[in-house]
mmCIF file of C-alpha atoms in Angstrom:
data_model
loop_
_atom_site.group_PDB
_atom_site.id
_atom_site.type_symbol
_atom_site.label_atom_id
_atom_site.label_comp_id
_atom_site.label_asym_id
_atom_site.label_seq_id
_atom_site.Cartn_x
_atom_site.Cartn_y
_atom_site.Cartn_z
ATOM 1 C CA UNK R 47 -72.118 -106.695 -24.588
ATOM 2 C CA UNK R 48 -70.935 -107.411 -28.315
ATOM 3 C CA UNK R 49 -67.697 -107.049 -29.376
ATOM 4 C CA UNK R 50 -66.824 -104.916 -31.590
ATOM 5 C CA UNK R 51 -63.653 -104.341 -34.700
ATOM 6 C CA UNK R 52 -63.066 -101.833 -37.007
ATOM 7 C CA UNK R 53 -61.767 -102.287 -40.132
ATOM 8 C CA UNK R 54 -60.453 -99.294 -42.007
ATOM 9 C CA UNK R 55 -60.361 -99.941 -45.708
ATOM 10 C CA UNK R 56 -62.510 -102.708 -47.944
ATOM 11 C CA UNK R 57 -59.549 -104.504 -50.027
ATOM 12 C CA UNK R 58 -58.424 -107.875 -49.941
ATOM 13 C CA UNK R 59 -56.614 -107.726 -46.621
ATOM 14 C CA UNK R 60 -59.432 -105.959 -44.602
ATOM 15 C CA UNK R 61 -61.981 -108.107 -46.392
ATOM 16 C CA UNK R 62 -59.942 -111.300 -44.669
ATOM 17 C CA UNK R 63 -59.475 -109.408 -41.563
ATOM 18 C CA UNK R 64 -62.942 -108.894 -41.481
ATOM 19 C CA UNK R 65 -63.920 -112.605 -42.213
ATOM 20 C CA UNK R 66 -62.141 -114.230 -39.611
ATOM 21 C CA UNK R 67 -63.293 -112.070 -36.795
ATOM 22 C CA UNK R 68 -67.237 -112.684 -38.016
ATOM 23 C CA UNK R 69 -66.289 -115.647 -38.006
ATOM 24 C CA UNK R 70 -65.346 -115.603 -34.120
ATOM 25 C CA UNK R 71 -68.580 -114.030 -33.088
ATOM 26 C CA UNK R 72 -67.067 -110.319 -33.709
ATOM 27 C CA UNK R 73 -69.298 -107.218 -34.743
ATOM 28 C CA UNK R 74 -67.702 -105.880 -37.688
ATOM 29 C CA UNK R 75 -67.381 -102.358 -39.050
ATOM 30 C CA UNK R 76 -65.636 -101.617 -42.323
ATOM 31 C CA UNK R 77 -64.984 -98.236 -43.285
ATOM 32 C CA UNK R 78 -63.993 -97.544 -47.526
ATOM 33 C CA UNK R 79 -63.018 -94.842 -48.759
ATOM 34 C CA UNK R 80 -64.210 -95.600 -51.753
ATOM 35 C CA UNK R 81 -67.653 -95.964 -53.230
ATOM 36 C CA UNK R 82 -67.060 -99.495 -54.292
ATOM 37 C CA UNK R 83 -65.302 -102.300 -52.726
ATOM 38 C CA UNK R 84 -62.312 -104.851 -53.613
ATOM 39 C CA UNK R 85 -59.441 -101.962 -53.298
ATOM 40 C CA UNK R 86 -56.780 -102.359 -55.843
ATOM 41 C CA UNK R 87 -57.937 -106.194 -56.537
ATOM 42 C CA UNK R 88 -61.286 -104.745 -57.600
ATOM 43 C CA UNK R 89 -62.105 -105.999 -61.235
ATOM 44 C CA UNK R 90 -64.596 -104.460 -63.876
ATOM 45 C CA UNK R 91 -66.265 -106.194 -66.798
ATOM 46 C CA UNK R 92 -66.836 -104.306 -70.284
ATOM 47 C CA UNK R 93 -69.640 -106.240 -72.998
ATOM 48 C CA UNK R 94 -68.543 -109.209 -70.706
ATOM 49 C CA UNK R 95 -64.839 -108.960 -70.986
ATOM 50 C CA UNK R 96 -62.853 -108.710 -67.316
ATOM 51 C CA UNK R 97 -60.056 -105.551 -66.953
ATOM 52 C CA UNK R 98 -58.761 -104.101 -63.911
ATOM 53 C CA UNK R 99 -58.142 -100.992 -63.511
ATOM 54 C CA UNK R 100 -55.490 -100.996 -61.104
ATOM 55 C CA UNK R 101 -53.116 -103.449 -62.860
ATOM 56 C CA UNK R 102 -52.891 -107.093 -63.624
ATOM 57 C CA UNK R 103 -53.809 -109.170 -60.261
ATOM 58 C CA UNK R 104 -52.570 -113.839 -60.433
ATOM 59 C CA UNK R 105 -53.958 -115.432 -57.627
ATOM 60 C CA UNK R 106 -50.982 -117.576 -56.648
ATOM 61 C CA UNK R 107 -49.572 -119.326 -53.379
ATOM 62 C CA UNK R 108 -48.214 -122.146 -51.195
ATOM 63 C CA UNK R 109 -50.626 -121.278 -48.561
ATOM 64 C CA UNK R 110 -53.005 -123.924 -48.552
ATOM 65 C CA UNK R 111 -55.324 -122.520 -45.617
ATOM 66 C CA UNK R 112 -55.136 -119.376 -48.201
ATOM 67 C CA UNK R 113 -56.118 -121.053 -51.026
ATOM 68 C CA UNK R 114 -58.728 -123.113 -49.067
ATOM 69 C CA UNK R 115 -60.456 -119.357 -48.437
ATOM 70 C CA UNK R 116 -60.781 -117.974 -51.817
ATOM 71 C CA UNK R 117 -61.634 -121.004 -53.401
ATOM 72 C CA UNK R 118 -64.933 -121.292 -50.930
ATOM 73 C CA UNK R 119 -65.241 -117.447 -51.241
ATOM 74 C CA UNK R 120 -65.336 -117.752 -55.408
ATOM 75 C CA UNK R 121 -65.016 -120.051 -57.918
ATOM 76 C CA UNK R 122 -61.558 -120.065 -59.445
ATOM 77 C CA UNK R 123 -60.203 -121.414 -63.087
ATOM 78 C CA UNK R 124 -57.195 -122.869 -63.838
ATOM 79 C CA UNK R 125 -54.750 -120.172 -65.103
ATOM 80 C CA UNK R 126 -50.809 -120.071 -65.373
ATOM 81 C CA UNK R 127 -49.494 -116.742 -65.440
ATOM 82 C CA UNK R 128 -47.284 -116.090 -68.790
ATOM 83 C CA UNK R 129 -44.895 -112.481 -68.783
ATOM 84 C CA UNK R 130 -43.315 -111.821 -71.775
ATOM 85 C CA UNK R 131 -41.478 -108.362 -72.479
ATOM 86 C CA UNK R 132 -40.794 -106.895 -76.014
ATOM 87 C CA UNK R 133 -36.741 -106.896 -76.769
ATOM 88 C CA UNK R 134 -35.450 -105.912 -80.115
ATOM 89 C CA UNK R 135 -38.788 -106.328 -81.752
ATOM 90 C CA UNK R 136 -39.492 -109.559 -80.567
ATOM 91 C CA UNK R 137 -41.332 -110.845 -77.426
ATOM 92 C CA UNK R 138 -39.120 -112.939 -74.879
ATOM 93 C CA UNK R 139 -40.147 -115.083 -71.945
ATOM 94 C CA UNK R 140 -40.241 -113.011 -68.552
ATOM 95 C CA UNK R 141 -38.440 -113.895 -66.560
ATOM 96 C CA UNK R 142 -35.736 -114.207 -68.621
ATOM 97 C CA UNK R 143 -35.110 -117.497 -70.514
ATOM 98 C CA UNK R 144 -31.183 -117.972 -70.949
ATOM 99 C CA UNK R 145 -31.986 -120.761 -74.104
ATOM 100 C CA UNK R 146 -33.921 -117.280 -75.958
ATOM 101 C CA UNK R 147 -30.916 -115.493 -76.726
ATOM 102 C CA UNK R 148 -28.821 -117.572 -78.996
ATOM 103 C CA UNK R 149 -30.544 -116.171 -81.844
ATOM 104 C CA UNK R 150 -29.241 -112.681 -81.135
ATOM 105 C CA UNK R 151 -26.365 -111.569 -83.171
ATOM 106 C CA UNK R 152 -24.303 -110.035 -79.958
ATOM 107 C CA UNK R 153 -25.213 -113.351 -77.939
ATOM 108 C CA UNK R 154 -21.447 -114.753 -77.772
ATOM 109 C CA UNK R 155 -21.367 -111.088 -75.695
ATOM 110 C CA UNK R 156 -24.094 -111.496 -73.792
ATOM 111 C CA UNK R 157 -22.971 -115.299 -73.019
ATOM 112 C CA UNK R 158 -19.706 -113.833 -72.135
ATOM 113 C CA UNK R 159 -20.983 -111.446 -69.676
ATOM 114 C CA UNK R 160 -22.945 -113.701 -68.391
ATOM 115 C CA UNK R 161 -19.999 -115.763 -67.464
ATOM 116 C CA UNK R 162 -18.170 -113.358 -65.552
ATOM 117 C CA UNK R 163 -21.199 -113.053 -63.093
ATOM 118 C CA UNK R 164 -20.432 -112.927 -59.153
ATOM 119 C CA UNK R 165 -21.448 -116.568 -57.543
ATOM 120 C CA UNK R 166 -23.339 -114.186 -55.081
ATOM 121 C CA UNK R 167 -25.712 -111.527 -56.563
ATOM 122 C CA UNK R 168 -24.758 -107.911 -55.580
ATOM 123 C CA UNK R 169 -27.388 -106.304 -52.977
ATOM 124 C CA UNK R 170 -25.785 -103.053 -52.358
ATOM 125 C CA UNK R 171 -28.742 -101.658 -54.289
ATOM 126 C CA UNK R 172 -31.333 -102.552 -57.160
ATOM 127 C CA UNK R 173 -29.150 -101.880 -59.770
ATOM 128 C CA UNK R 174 -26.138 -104.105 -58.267
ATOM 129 C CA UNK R 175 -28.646 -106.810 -57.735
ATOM 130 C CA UNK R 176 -29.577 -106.565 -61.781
ATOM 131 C CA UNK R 177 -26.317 -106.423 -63.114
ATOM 132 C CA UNK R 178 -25.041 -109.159 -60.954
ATOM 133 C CA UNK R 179 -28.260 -111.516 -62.287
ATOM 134 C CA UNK R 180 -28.116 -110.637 -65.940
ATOM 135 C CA UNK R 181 -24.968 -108.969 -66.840
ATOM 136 C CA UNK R 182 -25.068 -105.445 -68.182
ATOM 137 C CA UNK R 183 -26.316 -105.145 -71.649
ATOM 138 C CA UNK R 184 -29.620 -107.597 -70.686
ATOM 139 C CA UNK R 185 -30.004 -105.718 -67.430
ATOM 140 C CA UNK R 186 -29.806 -102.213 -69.747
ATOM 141 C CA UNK R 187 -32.273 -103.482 -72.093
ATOM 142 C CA UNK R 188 -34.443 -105.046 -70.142
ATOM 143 C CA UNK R 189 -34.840 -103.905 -66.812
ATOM 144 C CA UNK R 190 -32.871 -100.554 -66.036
ATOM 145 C CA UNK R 191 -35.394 -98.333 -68.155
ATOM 146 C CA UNK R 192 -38.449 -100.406 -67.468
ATOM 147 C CA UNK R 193 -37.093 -99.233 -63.637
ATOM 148 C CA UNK R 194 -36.567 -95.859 -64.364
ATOM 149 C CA UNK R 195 -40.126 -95.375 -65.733
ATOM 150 C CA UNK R 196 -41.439 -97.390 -63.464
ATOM 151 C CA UNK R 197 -40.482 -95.710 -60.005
ATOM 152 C CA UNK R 198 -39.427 -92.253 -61.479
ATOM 153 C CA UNK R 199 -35.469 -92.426 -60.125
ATOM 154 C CA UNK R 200 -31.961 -93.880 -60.437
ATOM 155 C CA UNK R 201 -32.640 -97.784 -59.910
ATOM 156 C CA UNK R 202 -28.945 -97.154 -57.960
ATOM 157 C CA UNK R 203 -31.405 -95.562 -54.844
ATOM 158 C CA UNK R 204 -34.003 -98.470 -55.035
ATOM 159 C CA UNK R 205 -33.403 -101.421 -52.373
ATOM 160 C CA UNK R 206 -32.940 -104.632 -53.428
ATOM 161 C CA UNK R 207 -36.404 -106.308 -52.429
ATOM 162 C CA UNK R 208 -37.961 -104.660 -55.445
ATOM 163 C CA UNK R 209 -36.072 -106.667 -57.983
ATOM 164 C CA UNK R 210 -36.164 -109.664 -55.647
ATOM 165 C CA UNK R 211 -38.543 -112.501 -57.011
ATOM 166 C CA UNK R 212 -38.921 -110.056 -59.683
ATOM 167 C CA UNK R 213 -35.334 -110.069 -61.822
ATOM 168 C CA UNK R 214 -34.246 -113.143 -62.507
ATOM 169 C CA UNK R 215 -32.544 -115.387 -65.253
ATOM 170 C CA UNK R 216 -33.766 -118.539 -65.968
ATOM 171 C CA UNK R 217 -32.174 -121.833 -67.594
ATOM 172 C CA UNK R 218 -34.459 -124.457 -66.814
ATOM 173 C CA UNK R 219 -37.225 -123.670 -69.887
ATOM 174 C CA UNK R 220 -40.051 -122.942 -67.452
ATOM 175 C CA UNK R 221 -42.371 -120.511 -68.918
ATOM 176 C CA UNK R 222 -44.724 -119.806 -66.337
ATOM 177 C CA UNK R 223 -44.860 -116.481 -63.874
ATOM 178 C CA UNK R 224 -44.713 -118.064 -60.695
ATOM 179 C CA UNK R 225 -44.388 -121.655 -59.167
ATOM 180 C CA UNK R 226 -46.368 -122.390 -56.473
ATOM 181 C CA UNK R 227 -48.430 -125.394 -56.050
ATOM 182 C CA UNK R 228 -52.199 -122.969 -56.189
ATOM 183 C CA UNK R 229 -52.650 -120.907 -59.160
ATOM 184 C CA UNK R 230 -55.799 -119.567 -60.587
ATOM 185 C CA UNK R 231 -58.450 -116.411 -61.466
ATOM 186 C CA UNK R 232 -61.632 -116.278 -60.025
ATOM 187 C CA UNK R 233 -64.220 -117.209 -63.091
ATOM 188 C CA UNK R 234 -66.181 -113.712 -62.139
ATOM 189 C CA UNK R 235 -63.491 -111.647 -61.272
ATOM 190 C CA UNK R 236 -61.815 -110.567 -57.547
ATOM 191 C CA UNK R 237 -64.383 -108.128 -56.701
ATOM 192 C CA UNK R 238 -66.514 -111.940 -55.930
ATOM 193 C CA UNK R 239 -64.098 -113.022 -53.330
ATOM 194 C CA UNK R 240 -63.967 -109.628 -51.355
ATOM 195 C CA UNK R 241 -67.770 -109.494 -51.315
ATOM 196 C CA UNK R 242 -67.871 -112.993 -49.981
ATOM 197 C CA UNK R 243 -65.316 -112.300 -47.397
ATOM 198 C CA UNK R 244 -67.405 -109.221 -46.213
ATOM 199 C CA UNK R 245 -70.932 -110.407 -46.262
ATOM 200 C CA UNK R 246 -71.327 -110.327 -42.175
ATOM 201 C CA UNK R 247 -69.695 -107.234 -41.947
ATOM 202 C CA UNK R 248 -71.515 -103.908 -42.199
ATOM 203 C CA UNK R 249 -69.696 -101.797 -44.908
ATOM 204 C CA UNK R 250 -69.521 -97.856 -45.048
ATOM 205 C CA UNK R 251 -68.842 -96.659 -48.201
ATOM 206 C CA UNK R 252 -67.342 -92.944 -48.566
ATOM 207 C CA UNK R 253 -66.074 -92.346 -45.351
ATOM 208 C CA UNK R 254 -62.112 -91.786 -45.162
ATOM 209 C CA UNK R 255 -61.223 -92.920 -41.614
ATOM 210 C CA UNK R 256 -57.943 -91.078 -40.115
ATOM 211 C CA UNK R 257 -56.613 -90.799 -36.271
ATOM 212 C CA UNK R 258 -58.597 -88.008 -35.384
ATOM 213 C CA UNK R 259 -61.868 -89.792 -37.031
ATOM 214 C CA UNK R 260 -61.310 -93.263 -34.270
ATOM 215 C CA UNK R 261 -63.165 -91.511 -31.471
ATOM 216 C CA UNK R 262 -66.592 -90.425 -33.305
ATOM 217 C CA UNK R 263 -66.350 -94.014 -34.692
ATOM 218 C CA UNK R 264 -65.999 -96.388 -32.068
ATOM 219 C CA UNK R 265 -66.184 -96.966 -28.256
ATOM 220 C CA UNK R 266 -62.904 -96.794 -25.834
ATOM 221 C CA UNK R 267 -60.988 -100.106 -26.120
ATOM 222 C CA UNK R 268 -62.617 -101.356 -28.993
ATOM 223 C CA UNK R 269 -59.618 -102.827 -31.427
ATOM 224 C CA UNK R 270 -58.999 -101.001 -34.910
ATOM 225 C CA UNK R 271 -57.575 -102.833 -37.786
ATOM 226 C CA UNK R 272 -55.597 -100.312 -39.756
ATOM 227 C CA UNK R 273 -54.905 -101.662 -43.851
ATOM 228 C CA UNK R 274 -55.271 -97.861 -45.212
ATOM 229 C CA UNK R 275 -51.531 -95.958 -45.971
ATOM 230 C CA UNK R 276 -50.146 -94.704 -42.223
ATOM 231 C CA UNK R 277 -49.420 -91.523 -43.795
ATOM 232 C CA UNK R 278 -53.108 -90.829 -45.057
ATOM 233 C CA UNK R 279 -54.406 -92.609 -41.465
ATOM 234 C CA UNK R 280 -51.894 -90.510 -38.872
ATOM 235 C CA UNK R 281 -53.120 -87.009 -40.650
ATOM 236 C CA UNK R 282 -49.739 -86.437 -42.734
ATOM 237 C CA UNK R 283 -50.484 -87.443 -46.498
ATOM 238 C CA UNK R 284 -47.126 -87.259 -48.246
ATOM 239 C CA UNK R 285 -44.532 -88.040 -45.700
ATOM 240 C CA UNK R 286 -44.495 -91.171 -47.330
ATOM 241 C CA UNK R 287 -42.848 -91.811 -50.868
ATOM 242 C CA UNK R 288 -45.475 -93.859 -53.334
ATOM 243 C CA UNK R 289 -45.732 -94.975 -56.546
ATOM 244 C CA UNK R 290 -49.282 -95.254 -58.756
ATOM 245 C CA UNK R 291 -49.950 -96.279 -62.165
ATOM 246 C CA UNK R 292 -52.719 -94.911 -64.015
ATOM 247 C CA UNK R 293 -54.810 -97.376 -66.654
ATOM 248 C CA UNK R 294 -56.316 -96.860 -69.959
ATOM 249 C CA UNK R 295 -58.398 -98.910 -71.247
ATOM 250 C CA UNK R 296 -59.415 -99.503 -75.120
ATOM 251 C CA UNK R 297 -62.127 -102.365 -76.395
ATOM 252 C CA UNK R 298 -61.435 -103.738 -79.674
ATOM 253 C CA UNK R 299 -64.665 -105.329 -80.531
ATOM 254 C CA UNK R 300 -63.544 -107.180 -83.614
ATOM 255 C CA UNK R 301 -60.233 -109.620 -82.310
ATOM 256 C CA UNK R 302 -60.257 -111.810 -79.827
ATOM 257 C CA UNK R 303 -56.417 -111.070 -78.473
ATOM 258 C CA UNK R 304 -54.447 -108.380 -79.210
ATOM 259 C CA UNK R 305 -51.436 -109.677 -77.368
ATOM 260 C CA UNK R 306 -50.032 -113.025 -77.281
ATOM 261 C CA UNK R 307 -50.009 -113.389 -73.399
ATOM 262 C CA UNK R 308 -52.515 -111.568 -70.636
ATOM 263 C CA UNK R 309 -48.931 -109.330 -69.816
ATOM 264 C CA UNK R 310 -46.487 -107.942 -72.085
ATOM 265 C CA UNK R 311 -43.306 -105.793 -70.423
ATOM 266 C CA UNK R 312 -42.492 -102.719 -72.829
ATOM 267 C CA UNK R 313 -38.859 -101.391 -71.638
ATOM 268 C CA UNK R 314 -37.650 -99.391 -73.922
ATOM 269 C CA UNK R 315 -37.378 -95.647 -72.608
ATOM 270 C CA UNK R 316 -39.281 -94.313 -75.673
ATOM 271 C CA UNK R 317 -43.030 -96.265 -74.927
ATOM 272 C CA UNK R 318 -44.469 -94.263 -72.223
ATOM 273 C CA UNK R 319 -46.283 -97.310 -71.146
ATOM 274 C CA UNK R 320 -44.677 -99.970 -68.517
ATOM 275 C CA UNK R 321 -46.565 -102.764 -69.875
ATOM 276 C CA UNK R 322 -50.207 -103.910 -71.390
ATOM 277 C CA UNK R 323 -52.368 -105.783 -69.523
ATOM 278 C CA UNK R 324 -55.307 -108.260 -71.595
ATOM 279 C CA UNK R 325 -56.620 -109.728 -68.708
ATOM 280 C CA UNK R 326 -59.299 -111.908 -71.107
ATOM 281 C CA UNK R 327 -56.624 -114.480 -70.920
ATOM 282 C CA UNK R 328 -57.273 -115.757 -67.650
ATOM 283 C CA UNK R 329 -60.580 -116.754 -68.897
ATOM 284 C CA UNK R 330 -60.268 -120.236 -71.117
ATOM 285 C CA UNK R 331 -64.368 -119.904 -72.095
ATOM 286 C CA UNK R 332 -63.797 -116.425 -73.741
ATOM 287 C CA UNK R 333 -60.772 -118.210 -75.242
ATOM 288 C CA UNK R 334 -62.633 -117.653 -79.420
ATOM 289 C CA UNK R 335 -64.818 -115.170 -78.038
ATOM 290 C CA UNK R 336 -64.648 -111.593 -80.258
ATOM 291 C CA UNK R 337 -63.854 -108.825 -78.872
ATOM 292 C CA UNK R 338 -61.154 -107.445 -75.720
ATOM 293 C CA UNK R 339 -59.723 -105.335 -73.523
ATOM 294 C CA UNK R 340 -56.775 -104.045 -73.518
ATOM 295 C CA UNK R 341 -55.439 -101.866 -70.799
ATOM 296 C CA UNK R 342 -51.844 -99.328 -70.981
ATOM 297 C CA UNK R 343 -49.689 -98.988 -67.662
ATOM 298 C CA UNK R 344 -48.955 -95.263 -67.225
ATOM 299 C CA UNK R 345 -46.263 -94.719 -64.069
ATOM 300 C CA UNK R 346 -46.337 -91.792 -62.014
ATOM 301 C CA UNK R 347 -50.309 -91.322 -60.909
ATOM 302 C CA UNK R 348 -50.929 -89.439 -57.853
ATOM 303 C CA UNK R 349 -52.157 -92.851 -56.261
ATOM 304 C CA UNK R 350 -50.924 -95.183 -53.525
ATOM 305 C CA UNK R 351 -50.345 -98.204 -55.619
ATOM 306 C CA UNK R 352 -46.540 -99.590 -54.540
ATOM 307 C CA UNK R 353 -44.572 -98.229 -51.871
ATOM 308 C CA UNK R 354 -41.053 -97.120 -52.388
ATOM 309 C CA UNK R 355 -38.058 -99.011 -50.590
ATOM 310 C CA UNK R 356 -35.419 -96.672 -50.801
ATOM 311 C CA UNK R 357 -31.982 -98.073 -50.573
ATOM 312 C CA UNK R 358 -30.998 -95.735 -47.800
ATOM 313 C CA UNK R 359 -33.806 -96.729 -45.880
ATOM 314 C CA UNK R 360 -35.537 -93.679 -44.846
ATOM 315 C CA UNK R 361 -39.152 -94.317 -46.096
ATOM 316 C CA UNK R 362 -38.701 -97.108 -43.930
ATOM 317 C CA UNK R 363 -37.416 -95.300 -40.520
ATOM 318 C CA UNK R 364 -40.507 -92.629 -41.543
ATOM 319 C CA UNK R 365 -42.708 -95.781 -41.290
ATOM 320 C CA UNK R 366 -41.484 -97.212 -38.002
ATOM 321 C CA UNK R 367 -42.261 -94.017 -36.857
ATOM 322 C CA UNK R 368 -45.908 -93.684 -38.257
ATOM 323 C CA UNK R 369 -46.155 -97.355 -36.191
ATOM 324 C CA UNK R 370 -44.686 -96.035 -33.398
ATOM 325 C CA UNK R 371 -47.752 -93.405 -33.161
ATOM 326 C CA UNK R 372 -50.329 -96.151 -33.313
ATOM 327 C CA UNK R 373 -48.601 -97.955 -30.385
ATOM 328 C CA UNK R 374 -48.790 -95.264 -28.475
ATOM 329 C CA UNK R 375 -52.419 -94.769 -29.034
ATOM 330 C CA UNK R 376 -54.053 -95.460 -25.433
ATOM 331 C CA UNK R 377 -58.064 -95.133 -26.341
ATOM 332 C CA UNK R 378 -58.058 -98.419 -29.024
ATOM 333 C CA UNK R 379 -55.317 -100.859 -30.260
ATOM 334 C CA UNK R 380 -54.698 -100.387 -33.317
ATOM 335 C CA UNK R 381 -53.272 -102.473 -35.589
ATOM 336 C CA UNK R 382 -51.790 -102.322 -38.853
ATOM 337 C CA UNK R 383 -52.340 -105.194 -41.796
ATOM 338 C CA UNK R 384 -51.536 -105.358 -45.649
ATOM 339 C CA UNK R 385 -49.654 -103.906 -48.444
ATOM 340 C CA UNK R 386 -50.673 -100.095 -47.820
ATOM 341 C CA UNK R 387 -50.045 -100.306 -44.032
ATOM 342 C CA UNK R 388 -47.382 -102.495 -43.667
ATOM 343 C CA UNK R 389 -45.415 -100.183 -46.195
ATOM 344 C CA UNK R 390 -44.611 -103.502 -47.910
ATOM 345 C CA UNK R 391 -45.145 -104.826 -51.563
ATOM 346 C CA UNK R 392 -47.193 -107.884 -50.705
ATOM 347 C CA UNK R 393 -48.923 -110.426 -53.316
ATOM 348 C CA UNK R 394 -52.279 -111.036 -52.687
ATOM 349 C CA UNK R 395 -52.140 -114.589 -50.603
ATOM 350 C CA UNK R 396 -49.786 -112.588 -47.980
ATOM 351 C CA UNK R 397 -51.706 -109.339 -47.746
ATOM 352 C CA UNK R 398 -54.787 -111.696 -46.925
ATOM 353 C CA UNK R 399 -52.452 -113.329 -44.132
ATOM 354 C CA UNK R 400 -51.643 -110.233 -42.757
ATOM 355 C CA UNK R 401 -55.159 -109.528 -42.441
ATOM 356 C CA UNK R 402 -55.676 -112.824 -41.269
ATOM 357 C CA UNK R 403 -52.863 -112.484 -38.546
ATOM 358 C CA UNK R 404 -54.707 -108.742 -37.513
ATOM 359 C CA UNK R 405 -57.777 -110.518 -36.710
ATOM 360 C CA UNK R 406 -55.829 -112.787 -33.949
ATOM 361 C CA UNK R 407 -54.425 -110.421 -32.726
ATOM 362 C CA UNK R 408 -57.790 -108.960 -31.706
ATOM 363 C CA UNK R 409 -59.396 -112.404 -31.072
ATOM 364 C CA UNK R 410 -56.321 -113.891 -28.430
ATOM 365 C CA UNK R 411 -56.602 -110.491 -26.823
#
């Protein structure tokens, strides 16, 4: 008899999921919501010019198995991930560059402040954490609003993780996003690598799986691989807290950038906008190419983008409890992977690990 996995949801982490166990002999089902695949990493192409409509996605990692994957699953440019955010007119580095500010008239101020920060940064809370890193006025201008429009509350009630890897001040006069040793964009877009990941596995488009949906879909014992949002899967949409962002996109046939990196931060409370996303600079052939994309961040879509760590804690307690019903599941083991599951924020090379890690589970047994 074959054995047989179901995979509920056709993003990055199921698409890995899915690829390992074909890859052990395993009969694969994926079940998408959607009509499309690639999940939130899904990217479109307008007169030849990449956008993604569910935010700005840098392949990046230390993971060399990772890397090894999507490199054979698409083929990938060179691309180092620039942030910059618009202070006082101007655009600065992101992360922050300390060496920018001495051309700001209150920057014996700023330098002060920044003197009198704590050896240890603050975690009581997001806000702690950001005050402790860049002192108050930088944190106020650059990150508390950005925050506030961002997740829709006091950044006082956020947990620290969130600015984490995020926040930061920097001395050294390194420009670039992120540091690890593999960086790059895949030369046709992500969609490529999830459609490579999923080619032995049979794909149902338009069917949202839940709980009650497991036992019209496969056989007793048969393992499930869970990567869609607990709430939505258990039956109880909403006992979670998410955040979404909601993208609009605007060609400009006649430049070919409108921005002077692929993402530029806007914090200031009066743009409605988080940030602007050109993702045409990821591509160094379209480099004098007319014509681009530009795409405006709204906050506050009724999507499941980012999930919400509270500083209290209790969207996490409500998750450990949505975990708790899949373990006590008896008909099928199911098993949760990825960003939507897990209730984590995860970048791309560890939702694919957690997808990776779900399909051992189910081949060891």
């Amino acid at each position: 008899m074959s054995r047989t996995v179901t995979v509920v949801g056709a993003g990055i982490t199921g698409a890995a999921a899915a690829w390992s166990l074909s890859r052990a002999g395993w009969r694969v089902e994926v079940y998408e919501r959607a009509d499309v695949l690639g999940g939130h990493v899904r990217t479109e192409w307008l007169h030849g010019i990449p956008y993604e409509p569910h935010g700005a996605h840098i392949f990046h990692t230390n993971d060399g198995e990772i890397w090894r994957i999507v490199s054979e699953a698409a083929e990938f440019v060179p691309y180092r991930h620039r942030v910059l955010i618009r202070l006082r007119g101007r655009f600065l580095s992101w992360p922050l560059q300390a060496g920018e500010f001495a051309a700001l008239p209150d920057f014996a101020d700023i330098a002060a402040e920044l003197g009198r920060r704590p050896e240890v940064a603050d975690r009581t809370n997001f806000e702690t954490y950001g005050v402790s890193l860049l002192g108050p006025t930088l944190y106020a201008e650059a990150v508390r609003d950005y925050t506030v429009k961002q997740w829709g509350c006091d950044p006082a009630t956020l947990d620290t993780s969130i600015a984490e890897g995020r926040v930061g001040l920097r001395r050294d006069g390194y420009r670039d996003m992120f540091r690890d040793t593999y960086q790059g964009w895949p030369r046709r877009g992500y969609t490529t690598i999830v459609e490579s990941l999923l080619r032995s596995a049979s794909v149902h488009f338009g069917q949202a799986v839940t709980l009650d949906d497991v036992p019209a879909i496969t056989r007793p014992g048969d393992p499930v691989i869970v990567t869609a949002p607990l709430d939505d899967f258990c039956g109880e949409p909403g006992t979670l807290d998410w955040r979404g962002v909601r993208l609009e996109a605007s060609y400009n046939p006649e430049v070919v950038h409108a921005q002077p990196a692929m993402v530029v931060n806007e914090p200031a409370s009066d743009v409605a906008w988080t940030r602007t996303v050109e993702t045409k600079w990821a591509l160094p052939e379209l480099s004098d190419r007319p014509g681009t994309v530009v795409l405006r961040e709204f906050p506050g879509a009724r999507t499941k983008h980012y999930p919400v760590a509270d500083a209290a804690g209790a969207n996490r307690r409500m998750q450990e409890q949505l975990c708790r019903r899949l373990n006590e599941y008896r008909r099928n083991p199911l098993i949760p992977a990825g960003r939507l599951a897990t209730y984590h924020y995860l970048n791309m090379d560890a939702a694919m690990r957690s997808g990776l890690d779900a399909a051992r589970r189910v081949i060891t047994g």
